[in-house]
């Protein structure tokens, strides 16, 4: 949703908004604002490259593989480098982790370190780059729990409930940055005319119940019976209670987590990447995909579950561990958990 340059005159910038949010947090030092500014700068640079990728001939594969064993798209690599370079010198971080890096990303010796931990998926949904489908950047911020100049993997392996902030940038029909510090969720649309993010979605609240489900039904033969019964239930019209029949849920699936989650956050409903016979832990990564999205969803009044428990309560054991994900409107996620219990 691009509302034109009206934002540029009356709009609240991301920086102003974060400063105001910071003022509400006792003891906040402004460190946060600096870190967010660096993340926003990286988003603008990535956005610029994503928008011109087709012209710049950087689509397609570099031929190398990332830690997930997936072909690394040139844009993936570029986005990863931009994010790391944008934040490593600011003195706000003690350690980073990225989908594109097997181990932790250390702060170079020439730079100061700080009290935060940043984990990210630099360009989620990158397999959609060549077909011009929305992609995104996802980030998660924790406070460090170790002492010493550099952070360690232990600083990264914290429960999602201890995040101090999380967010994503969706490179879609417009470029929107959505973030939360835990209490509320806000969206900012990039005004390309001035290169600033302006408040466009204040205090996002997800509907308690929706009418859209989002799952890759190509995997349905691999699903447990309870999961199939859940999907069938949403496809079945229910009586309205006044003698008329309701309508079934609609199915929407982009295949890009940021796009499917952004729609779910704004319109309600549920997105799921379940565990199945092929992926016993699901496909999505806990630390830099499921946990930040769960943080945002709960802050907006929704829910996020592994199918049997709260995503934000999962105790991580490795940087790239996968987790099943059911996320969206609270009543829809609760229904999924009910059907999964009925194995
Ligand atoms: P599938 C993109 O590759 C991604 O990691 C997420 O963005 C997306 O939700 C999921 O995988 C799609 O996976 O198996 O349905 O193609």
Coordinates of N, CA and C and ligand atoms in Angstrom, one line a residue, residues 124-125 127 216 253 255-257 271 273 283-284 289, ligand 1:
X124 N 14.8 -13.9 2.8 CA 14.0 -15.1 2.8 C 13.1 -15.2 1.6
X125 N 12.9 -16.4 1.2 CA 12.1 -16.7 0.0 C 12.9 -16.5 -1.3
X127 N 14.2 -18.3 -3.3 CA 13.9 -19.1 -4.5 C 12.9 -18.4 -5.4
X216 N 1.4 -25.4 2.3 CA 1.8 -26.1 1.0 C 1.1 -27.4 0.9
X253 N -1.3 -19.3 -0.8 CA 0.1 -19.7 -0.4 C 1.1 -19.1 -1.4
X255 N 4.5 -19.1 -0.8 CA 5.8 -19.8 -0.8 C 6.9 -19.0 -0.3
X256 N 6.6 -17.8 0.2 CA 7.6 -16.9 0.8 C 7.1 -16.5 2.1
X257 N 7.8 -16.9 3.2 CA 7.3 -16.7 4.6 C 6.9 -15.3 4.9
X271 N -1.1 -19.3 9.0 CA 0.0 -19.9 8.1 C 0.6 -21.1 8.8
X273 N 3.7 -24.2 8.5 CA 4.6 -25.1 7.8 C 4.8 -26.3 8.8
X283 N 10.2 -27.2 8.1 CA 11.3 -26.6 7.3 C 11.9 -25.3 7.8
X284 N 11.1 -24.6 8.5 CA 11.5 -23.2 8.8 C 12.4 -23.2 10.0
X289 N 13.6 -17.2 11.7 CA 12.3 -17.2 11.0 C 11.1 -17.3 11.9
Ligands
LIG1 P1 7.9 -24.8 0.3 C1 11.3 -20.0 1.2 O1 12.2 -20.9 0.6 C2 11.0 -20.6 2.6 O2 12.1 -20.8 3.3 C3 10.0 -19.7 3.3 O3 10.1 -18.4 2.9 C4 8.6 -20.3 2.8 O4 7.6 -20.1 3.7 C5 9.0 -21.8 2.6 O5 10.4 -21.9 2.4 C6 8.2 -22.4 1.4 O6 8.6 -23.8 1.4 O7 8.4 -26.1 0.7 O8 6.4 -24.6 0.5 O9 8.4 -24.3 -1.0

